[in-house]
Short mmCIF file of C-alpha atoms and ligand atoms in Angstrom, two decimals:
data_model
loop_
_atom_site.label_atom_id
_atom_site.label_comp_id
_atom_site.label_asym_id
_atom_site.label_seq_id
_atom_site.Cartn_x
_atom_site.Cartn_y
_atom_site.Cartn_z
CA UNK N 1 37.95 9.48 2.17
CA UNK N 2 41.09 8.97 4.14
CA UNK N 3 44.03 7.43 2.32
CA UNK N 4 46.43 8.89 4.84
CA UNK N 5 48.42 5.98 6.22
CA UNK N 6 50.42 8.00 8.74
CA UNK N 7 48.45 6.75 11.78
CA UNK N 8 48.77 3.13 10.68
CA UNK N 9 52.51 3.57 10.01
CA UNK N 10 53.01 5.15 13.42
CA UNK N 11 51.18 2.27 15.14
CA UNK N 12 53.45 -0.28 13.42
CA UNK N 13 56.68 1.62 13.88
CA UNK N 14 59.86 0.84 11.94
CA UNK N 15 59.86 0.57 8.14
CA UNK N 16 57.82 -1.60 5.74
CA UNK N 17 60.61 -4.16 5.39
CA UNK N 18 60.20 -4.86 9.13
CA UNK N 19 56.47 -5.49 8.89
CA UNK N 20 55.06 -9.02 8.81
CA UNK N 21 51.71 -9.64 7.11
CA UNK N 22 49.58 -12.69 7.81
CA UNK N 23 46.07 -13.63 6.61
CA UNK N 24 44.04 -14.39 9.72
CA UNK N 25 40.41 -14.19 8.54
CA UNK N 26 37.86 -16.92 9.06
CA UNK N 27 34.74 -14.92 8.21
CA UNK N 28 32.35 -15.51 5.32
CA UNK N 29 32.77 -12.30 3.39
CA UNK N 30 36.20 -10.59 3.39
CA UNK N 31 39.95 -11.10 3.69
CA UNK N 32 41.54 -10.06 6.99
CA UNK N 33 45.27 -9.45 7.43
CA UNK N 34 47.27 -8.78 10.55
CA UNK N 35 50.30 -6.54 10.06
CA UNK N 36 52.95 -6.67 12.80
CA UNK N 37 55.57 -4.00 13.20
CA UNK N 38 58.26 -3.36 15.80
CA UNK N 39 55.89 -1.21 17.86
CA UNK N 40 52.43 -2.55 17.29
CA UNK N 41 49.84 -4.17 15.08
CA UNK N 42 47.29 -3.01 12.54
CA UNK N 43 44.39 -4.90 10.97
CA UNK N 44 43.75 -4.68 7.24
CA UNK N 45 40.36 -5.66 5.92
CA UNK N 46 40.07 -6.17 2.18
CA UNK N 47 37.15 -7.03 -0.03
CA UNK N 48 37.70 -9.24 -3.04
CA UNK N 49 35.18 -9.32 -5.92
CA UNK N 50 33.55 -12.46 -4.57
CA UNK N 51 32.31 -13.96 -1.33
CA UNK N 52 35.33 -15.25 0.59
CA UNK N 53 33.70 -18.46 1.88
CA UNK N 54 32.45 -19.55 -1.57
CA UNK N 55 34.98 -18.14 -4.03
CA UNK N 56 34.60 -16.70 -7.50
CA UNK N 57 31.40 -18.62 -8.10
CA UNK N 58 29.63 -16.02 -5.91
CA UNK N 59 30.58 -12.57 -7.28
CA UNK N 60 30.15 -9.67 -4.87
CA UNK N 61 30.76 -5.95 -5.29
CA UNK N 62 34.00 -4.71 -3.71
CA UNK N 63 32.14 -1.50 -2.89
CA UNK N 64 31.15 -3.20 0.36
CA UNK N 65 34.30 -1.86 1.99
CA UNK N 66 33.13 1.66 1.19
CA UNK N 67 29.79 0.98 2.89
CA UNK N 68 31.55 -0.52 5.88
CA UNK N 69 33.89 2.47 6.15
CA UNK N 70 31.01 4.93 5.78
CA UNK N 71 28.88 3.09 8.35
CA UNK N 72 31.79 3.13 10.80
CA UNK N 73 32.10 6.87 10.25
CA UNK N 74 28.38 7.55 10.74
CA UNK N 75 28.15 5.38 13.84
CA UNK N 76 31.40 6.75 15.27
CA UNK N 77 29.82 10.20 15.24
CA UNK N 78 27.47 9.04 18.01
CA UNK N 79 29.01 5.94 19.64
CA UNK N 80 32.80 5.92 19.03
CA UNK N 81 33.60 4.06 22.24
CA UNK N 82 31.99 0.89 20.86
CA UNK N 83 33.90 0.81 17.55
CA UNK N 84 37.48 0.07 16.53
CA UNK N 85 39.46 3.07 15.34
CA UNK N 86 39.62 3.33 11.56
CA UNK N 87 42.98 4.62 10.36
CA UNK N 88 42.53 4.72 6.59
CA UNK N 89 40.38 3.64 3.66
CA UNK N 90 41.42 3.15 0.05
CA UNK N 91 38.82 2.64 -2.65
CA UNK N 92 41.56 1.63 -5.12
CA UNK N 93 42.77 -1.30 -3.09
CA UNK N 94 39.34 -1.87 -1.44
CA UNK N 95 41.09 -1.93 1.93
CA UNK N 96 40.58 -0.43 5.34
CA UNK N 97 43.33 -0.14 7.94
CA UNK N 98 42.03 -0.27 11.49
CA UNK N 99 42.80 -0.85 15.13
CA UNK N 100 43.99 -4.39 15.92
CA UNK N 101 41.85 -5.54 18.83
CA UNK N 102 44.40 -7.84 20.46
CA UNK N 103 42.85 -7.78 23.91
CA UNK N 104 39.33 -8.67 22.82
CA UNK N 105 37.76 -11.88 21.58
CA UNK N 106 34.75 -12.55 19.39
CA UNK N 107 31.71 -12.58 21.68
CA UNK N 108 30.44 -15.88 20.22
CA UNK N 109 33.71 -17.61 21.13
CA UNK N 110 33.52 -16.21 24.66
CA UNK N 111 29.93 -17.36 25.11
CA UNK N 112 30.84 -20.84 23.85
CA UNK N 113 33.52 -21.00 26.55
CA UNK N 114 31.03 -19.93 29.23
CA UNK N 115 32.67 -16.55 29.84
CA UNK N 116 30.46 -13.83 31.30
CA UNK N 117 30.86 -10.23 30.22
CA UNK N 118 29.46 -8.02 32.96
CA UNK N 119 29.64 -4.76 31.03
CA UNK N 120 28.40 -6.08 27.70
CA UNK N 121 24.63 -5.60 27.99
CA UNK N 122 24.96 -1.97 29.05
CA UNK N 123 27.45 -1.29 26.24
CA UNK N 124 25.55 -2.91 23.41
CA UNK N 125 22.23 -1.40 24.55
CA UNK N 126 23.86 2.03 24.56
CA UNK N 127 25.43 1.38 21.13
CA UNK N 128 22.06 0.39 19.63
CA UNK N 129 20.10 3.20 21.28
CA UNK N 130 22.59 5.79 20.02
CA UNK N 131 23.21 4.47 16.50
CA UNK N 132 19.54 3.77 15.81
CA UNK N 133 18.02 6.90 17.36
CA UNK N 134 20.50 9.43 16.02
CA UNK N 135 20.45 8.15 12.42
CA UNK N 136 16.63 8.15 12.25
CA UNK N 137 13.92 10.70 11.46
CA UNK N 138 13.39 11.01 15.19
CA UNK N 139 16.59 13.05 15.38
CA UNK N 140 17.50 14.10 11.81
CA UNK N 141 15.59 16.39 9.49
CA UNK N 142 14.05 14.59 6.51
CA UNK N 143 16.59 16.22 4.19
CA UNK N 144 19.57 15.21 6.35
CA UNK N 145 18.35 11.68 6.66
CA UNK N 146 17.68 11.30 2.93
CA UNK N 147 21.17 12.62 2.13
CA UNK N 148 22.67 9.91 4.32
CA UNK N 149 20.28 7.27 3.16
CA UNK N 150 20.99 7.71 -0.53
CA UNK N 151 24.62 6.70 0.01
CA UNK N 152 23.58 3.32 1.35
CA UNK N 153 20.90 2.64 -1.29
CA UNK N 154 23.68 1.17 -3.43
CA UNK N 155 24.56 -1.54 -0.93
CA UNK N 156 22.31 -3.85 -2.90
CA UNK N 157 24.62 -6.89 -3.13
CA UNK N 158 24.88 -7.29 0.61
CA UNK N 159 21.18 -6.59 1.19
CA UNK N 160 20.37 -9.23 -1.43
CA UNK N 161 22.37 -11.81 0.56
CA UNK N 162 20.15 -11.08 3.56
CA UNK N 163 16.96 -11.03 1.51
CA UNK N 164 17.75 -14.49 0.15
CA UNK N 165 19.49 -16.17 3.08
CA UNK N 166 17.32 -14.89 5.91
CA UNK N 167 13.93 -14.18 4.39
CA UNK N 168 13.57 -16.61 1.49
CA UNK N 169 15.68 -19.76 1.20
CA UNK N 170 14.97 -21.37 4.59
CA UNK N 171 11.25 -21.42 3.70
CA UNK N 172 11.57 -23.15 0.33
CA UNK N 173 13.72 -25.76 -1.33
CA UNK N 174 17.11 -24.32 -2.14
CA UNK N 175 20.41 -26.06 -2.91
CA UNK N 176 22.05 -23.70 -0.42
CA UNK N 177 20.01 -24.85 2.56
CA UNK N 178 21.52 -27.30 5.01
CA UNK N 179 20.28 -28.80 8.23
CA UNK N 180 20.97 -31.73 10.54
CA UNK N 181 19.73 -34.73 8.55
CA UNK N 182 17.75 -36.88 9.00
CA UNK N 183 16.61 -35.78 12.45
CA UNK N 184 15.38 -32.36 11.40
CA UNK N 185 13.84 -33.54 8.09
CA UNK N 186 10.27 -33.59 9.48
CA UNK N 187 10.41 -30.03 10.78
CA UNK N 188 11.96 -28.82 7.51
CA UNK N 189 9.09 -30.42 5.57
CA UNK N 190 6.55 -28.89 7.93
CA UNK N 191 8.13 -25.40 7.64
CA UNK N 192 8.11 -25.65 3.86
CA UNK N 193 4.40 -26.43 3.91
CA UNK N 194 3.37 -23.90 6.54
CA UNK N 195 1.33 -21.04 5.07
CA UNK N 196 1.22 -18.99 8.29
CA UNK N 197 4.97 -19.16 8.58
CA UNK N 198 5.43 -18.11 4.94
CA UNK N 199 3.07 -15.16 5.37
CA UNK N 200 4.84 -14.13 8.58
CA UNK N 201 8.31 -14.23 7.01
CA UNK N 202 7.01 -12.35 3.97
CA UNK N 203 5.80 -9.61 6.28
CA UNK N 204 9.29 -9.34 7.80
CA UNK N 205 10.95 -9.40 4.39
CA UNK N 206 8.66 -6.50 3.49
CA UNK N 207 9.84 -4.56 6.53
CA UNK N 208 13.46 -5.29 5.64
CA UNK N 209 12.88 -4.04 2.08
CA UNK N 210 10.65 -1.08 2.83
CA UNK N 211 11.26 0.32 6.33
CA UNK N 212 14.18 2.71 6.03
CA UNK N 213 14.09 3.73 9.68
CA UNK N 214 17.74 4.13 10.63
CA UNK N 215 21.29 3.26 9.61
CA UNK N 216 21.39 -0.32 10.87
CA UNK N 217 24.56 -2.38 11.26
CA UNK N 218 22.81 -5.05 9.23
CA UNK N 219 24.58 -8.12 10.63
CA UNK N 220 24.70 -7.60 14.39
CA UNK N 221 25.28 -11.18 15.53
CA UNK N 222 27.67 -12.35 18.23
CA UNK N 223 30.40 -12.91 15.61
CA UNK N 224 30.28 -9.20 14.76
CA UNK N 225 31.15 -8.09 18.28
CA UNK N 226 34.48 -8.23 20.12
CA UNK N 227 34.58 -8.08 23.90
CA UNK N 228 36.60 -8.30 27.04
CA UNK N 229 35.63 -7.72 30.65
CA UNK N 230 35.55 -3.95 30.29
CA UNK N 231 35.10 -3.09 26.60
CA UNK N 232 32.77 -3.89 23.70
CA UNK N 233 33.65 -3.25 20.06
CA UNK N 234 31.22 -3.73 17.19
CA UNK N 235 32.90 -4.75 13.94
CA UNK N 236 31.99 -5.71 10.36
CA UNK N 237 29.20 -3.29 9.37
CA UNK N 238 29.54 -4.06 5.66
CA UNK N 239 25.82 -5.02 5.56
CA UNK N 240 24.84 -1.52 6.78
CA UNK N 241 21.92 0.23 5.12
CA UNK N 242 18.85 2.26 6.07
CA UNK N 243 16.57 -0.43 7.37
CA UNK N 244 14.29 -1.38 10.25
CA UNK N 245 15.69 -0.77 13.73
CA UNK N 246 14.34 -4.09 14.98
CA UNK N 247 16.65 -5.90 12.58
CA UNK N 248 19.75 -5.06 14.63
CA UNK N 249 18.04 -5.63 17.98
CA UNK N 250 16.51 -8.89 16.77
CA UNK N 251 19.71 -10.38 15.36
CA UNK N 252 21.50 -9.68 18.60
CA UNK N 253 18.79 -11.22 20.80
CA UNK N 254 18.55 -14.24 18.48
CA UNK N 255 22.21 -14.96 18.95
CA UNK N 256 21.74 -14.99 22.72
CA UNK N 257 18.85 -17.42 22.37
CA UNK N 258 21.01 -19.67 20.19
CA UNK N 259 23.81 -19.48 22.76
CA UNK N 260 21.20 -20.48 25.37
CA UNK N 261 19.96 -23.49 23.39
CA UNK N 262 23.49 -24.71 22.70
CA UNK N 263 24.57 -24.78 26.35
CA UNK N 264 23.39 -28.34 26.98
CA UNK N 265 26.14 -29.49 24.64
CA UNK N 266 28.89 -27.73 26.55
CA UNK N 267 29.58 -30.92 28.51
CA UNK N 268 32.91 -30.07 30.08
CA UNK N 269 31.33 -27.30 32.07
CA UNK N 270 28.41 -29.34 33.37
CA UNK N 271 28.53 -27.96 36.92
CA UNK N 272 28.43 -24.32 35.89
CA UNK N 273 26.18 -24.82 32.90
CA UNK N 274 22.80 -24.10 34.46
CA UNK N 275 24.05 -20.93 35.99
CA UNK N 276 25.56 -19.80 32.69
CA UNK N 277 22.33 -20.60 30.85
CA UNK N 278 20.50 -18.35 33.30
CA UNK N 279 23.08 -15.63 32.76
CA UNK N 280 22.63 -15.83 28.99
CA UNK N 281 18.86 -15.37 29.33
CA UNK N 282 19.37 -12.55 31.81
CA UNK N 283 21.39 -10.80 29.12
CA UNK N 284 18.38 -10.79 26.77
CA UNK N 285 16.41 -9.05 29.49
CA UNK N 286 19.14 -6.60 30.38
CA UNK N 287 19.90 -5.71 26.77
CA UNK N 288 16.28 -4.93 25.96
CA UNK N 289 15.54 -3.08 29.22
CA UNK N 290 18.62 -0.91 28.90
CA UNK N 291 18.08 -0.31 25.19
CA UNK N 292 14.46 0.66 25.85
CA UNK N 293 15.49 3.06 28.63
CA UNK N 294 18.25 4.62 26.54
CA UNK N 295 16.05 5.05 23.47
CA UNK N 296 13.18 6.53 25.50
CA UNK N 297 15.67 8.90 27.11
CA UNK N 298 16.78 10.23 23.71
CA UNK N 299 13.12 10.52 22.72
CA UNK N 300 12.63 12.81 25.72
CA UNK N 301 15.70 14.93 25.14
CA UNK N 302 16.48 14.80 21.39
CA UNK N 303 13.24 14.39 19.46
CA UNK N 304 14.50 17.04 17.05
CA UNK N 305 13.82 15.43 13.66
CA UNK N 306 10.90 15.96 11.31
CA UNK N 307 9.03 13.00 12.78
CA UNK N 308 7.27 15.15 15.35
CA UNK N 309 6.42 18.65 14.18
CA UNK N 310 6.75 21.42 16.75
CA UNK N 311 3.43 22.46 18.26
CA UNK N 312 1.57 19.52 16.76
CA UNK N 313 0.34 18.71 20.21
CA UNK N 314 -0.56 21.67 22.37
CA UNK N 315 -1.66 22.43 25.86
CA UNK N 316 -1.76 20.17 28.86
CA UNK N 317 -2.21 17.03 26.81
CA UNK N 318 0.95 17.53 24.79
CA UNK N 319 3.31 15.64 27.08
CA UNK N 320 0.79 12.83 27.56
CA UNK N 321 0.39 12.38 23.81
CA UNK N 322 4.13 12.36 23.12
CA UNK N 323 4.61 9.75 25.84
CA UNK N 324 1.74 7.66 24.45
CA UNK N 325 3.33 7.81 21.00
CA UNK N 326 6.68 6.81 22.47
CA UNK N 327 5.11 3.81 24.23
CA UNK N 328 3.48 2.69 21.02
CA UNK N 329 6.74 3.12 19.09
CA UNK N 330 8.66 1.01 21.58
CA UNK N 331 5.99 -1.69 21.64
CA UNK N 332 6.17 -1.93 17.83
CA UNK N 333 9.94 -2.00 17.95
CA UNK N 334 9.85 -4.88 20.42
CA UNK N 335 7.46 -6.79 18.18
CA UNK N 336 9.68 -6.21 15.15
CA UNK N 337 12.74 -7.26 17.15
CA UNK N 338 11.32 -10.59 18.21
CA UNK N 339 10.12 -11.39 14.70
CA UNK N 340 13.51 -10.53 13.18
CA UNK N 341 15.11 -12.57 15.95
CA UNK N 342 12.99 -15.53 14.92
CA UNK N 343 14.02 -15.14 11.27
CA UNK N 344 17.68 -15.20 12.32
CA UNK N 345 17.19 -18.28 14.53
CA UNK N 346 15.52 -20.18 11.68
CA UNK N 347 18.05 -19.26 9.00
CA UNK N 348 20.98 -20.19 11.27
CA UNK N 349 19.52 -23.70 11.60
CA UNK N 350 18.02 -24.39 8.18
CA UNK N 351 19.75 -21.98 5.79
CA UNK N 352 23.24 -21.65 4.35
CA UNK N 353 25.10 -19.83 7.13
CA UNK N 354 24.93 -21.45 10.55
CA UNK N 355 26.37 -20.39 13.91
CA UNK N 356 29.25 -22.20 15.60
CA UNK N 357 27.33 -22.43 18.91
CA UNK N 358 24.96 -25.00 17.40
CA UNK N 359 26.95 -26.15 14.39
CA UNK N 360 29.95 -27.44 16.33
CA UNK N 361 27.92 -29.79 18.54
CA UNK N 362 29.57 -33.10 17.70
CA UNK N 363 26.81 -35.55 18.73
CA UNK N 364 24.21 -35.38 15.90
CA UNK N 365 21.31 -36.29 18.21
CA UNK N 366 22.15 -33.65 20.76
CA UNK N 367 22.77 -31.12 17.98
CA UNK N 368 19.38 -31.83 16.41
CA UNK N 369 17.77 -31.61 19.87
CA UNK N 370 19.22 -28.16 20.55
CA UNK N 371 18.37 -26.95 17.04
CA UNK N 372 14.83 -28.29 17.31
CA UNK N 373 14.22 -26.27 20.48
CA UNK N 374 15.62 -23.20 18.76
CA UNK N 375 13.32 -23.73 15.77
CA UNK N 376 10.23 -24.34 17.89
CA UNK N 377 10.80 -21.13 19.83
CA UNK N 378 11.45 -19.15 16.66
CA UNK N 379 8.29 -20.51 15.03
CA UNK N 380 6.20 -19.24 17.95
CA UNK N 381 7.86 -15.82 17.87
CA UNK N 382 7.29 -15.43 14.15
CA UNK N 383 3.76 -16.74 13.93
CA UNK N 384 2.32 -15.56 17.26
CA UNK N 385 4.38 -12.46 18.09
CA UNK N 386 1.62 -10.64 19.98
CA UNK N 387 1.61 -13.47 22.54
CA UNK N 388 5.08 -12.27 23.50
CA UNK N 389 4.46 -8.59 23.90
CA UNK N 390 6.52 -8.47 27.06
CA UNK N 391 9.89 -9.82 27.96
CA UNK N 392 8.72 -12.10 30.75
CA UNK N 393 6.57 -14.04 28.32
CA UNK N 394 9.40 -14.28 25.81
CA UNK N 395 11.83 -15.60 28.40
CA UNK N 396 9.20 -18.07 29.64
CA UNK N 397 8.88 -19.30 26.04
CA UNK N 398 12.66 -19.84 25.89
CA UNK N 399 12.57 -21.90 29.08
CA UNK N 400 9.58 -23.91 27.90
CA UNK N 401 11.20 -24.57 24.51
CA UNK N 402 14.38 -25.67 26.31
CA UNK N 403 12.40 -28.62 27.78
CA UNK N 404 11.09 -29.89 24.42
CA UNK N 405 12.11 -33.28 23.08
CA UNK N 406 12.59 -33.68 19.37
CA UNK N 407 9.90 -36.36 19.06
CA UNK N 408 7.19 -34.39 20.82
C1 SR1 E 501 27.05 -15.95 2.38
S1 SR1 E 501 27.36 -14.79 3.60
C2 SR1 E 501 26.58 -15.54 4.94
C3 SR1 E 501 26.42 -14.71 6.11
O1 SR1 E 501 27.68 -14.23 6.58
C4 SR1 E 501 27.55 -12.90 7.02
O2 SR1 E 501 28.16 -12.72 8.25
C5 SR1 E 501 26.06 -12.63 7.06
O3 SR1 E 501 25.49 -13.01 8.29
C6 SR1 E 501 25.58 -13.46 5.94
O4 SR1 E 501 24.20 -13.72 5.98
MG1 MG E 502 30.31 -10.46 9.19
#
C-alpha cells in the first residue's frame, strides 16, 4: 500500500501552509476534497464510517476505500489510460490522493447538456473489454483468479447496498423507495404484484450473488465516468467485487437509455433534441458492438486461463468449436447485460437512488411520462429478454417505448 505522498506534494508545489482544502463532493457515498497548491491540484477521497448522503444513521465500513484503491490498481494493470492516476492510499486515514481531473466533466452532466463525446463509446468499450476479460477465468489461472477474488469477498457492505437497492426494494414496499406520486402509483402497485417480474429480478439477484466472473467496477453509471472530447476516465470503483460481467455493461447501457428518455424534458434545446436523442441511442449500439469486438478479439488471442483446457478440442473442428463457444458466451453476456440494465432502470425510478437526468425534470407530468416510458421498456427487457437477443430489436423497443403515453 502506498502511503508515499511525494507525488501528491510535487503536484501541489509549495508547502502545506500554502495549500487550500475545500470539500467539493456531491456523491452519495464518500467525502471529496480538492487541494490547491501553487503549482497544481490534487483530489482527496475519504470514506467516513457512514453513508455520506444519509449520515450516521446508515453505518458503512470505511474499508471501502481499500477496495476502491485495490480495484483501481487491478484495472490499471490492463487499462490505465481510462483511470485517474492514484498517488497514495492510507488505511489509517481512509483516504486516497489522486489526479484532479480539472479538464473533464461527469458524463451524466454532459449528456444532460446535450454534449456529444465522439471518442467515448470506443474508450468505454475498450475499458470494459480489457477489465472484464483480463480479470476473468478466460485469462487467469483458477489459482490466480481466486487469490484476487478473495480480497474482494470482504466488500460485503457495498454489495449489500446493491443487493437491497437494485434487486430487492423496488419490488416490494420499503420506506426507502420513492417515485413520482401520484402519477406513477398505478405502475408501482402493478410491479409489486407482478410475479413474473419478481421471479425475473430474483434470477438477476442470484447472478449478482453467485456469478463471480470478473472484477467488475460495480457501479458503472454515467456519474462514475468523467469525460471530455478526447479522454474518458472511470472513477469511483468502491463497489468493485468479483461479479457478473453483464452488471457493468448493463448499468452503463441503462444510463444511456435513461438519458434518452429524459431528452424530451430538455426544452431549451428543442431544435437539436431529436438529433441528440438519436446520438444517445447510437451510443448504445456503438458501445456494445465495440465491446463485443474487443472481447472476442481477446478471446482469440489471450484465452490463456483455466476456462479452456489445452487440447480439449482437437483436429479440424477445434477452431469451429472454440468460435461456437465464444458466440454462445457473448450471446449470454448480452442477455445478462440487458437484464441488469433493466434492473438499473427500474431502481433509478422507483428505488432510493435516482438519476439527475430524470429526477431534475421540473414538470411532474412530463417527469412521470419520461419515467413511465423508462419503466415500460425495462419491464420488457427483464421479463422477455430473449425477445431482444439482438441490438436492433432492443433499440426498436426503446423507440417504441418513447412513444408511450402514461395512460395507455
Ligand atoms: C445509498 S447509496 C446509493 C447509490 O449510490 C451509489 O452511487 C450506488 O449507485 C448506490 O446504489
Ligand atoms: Mg459512486
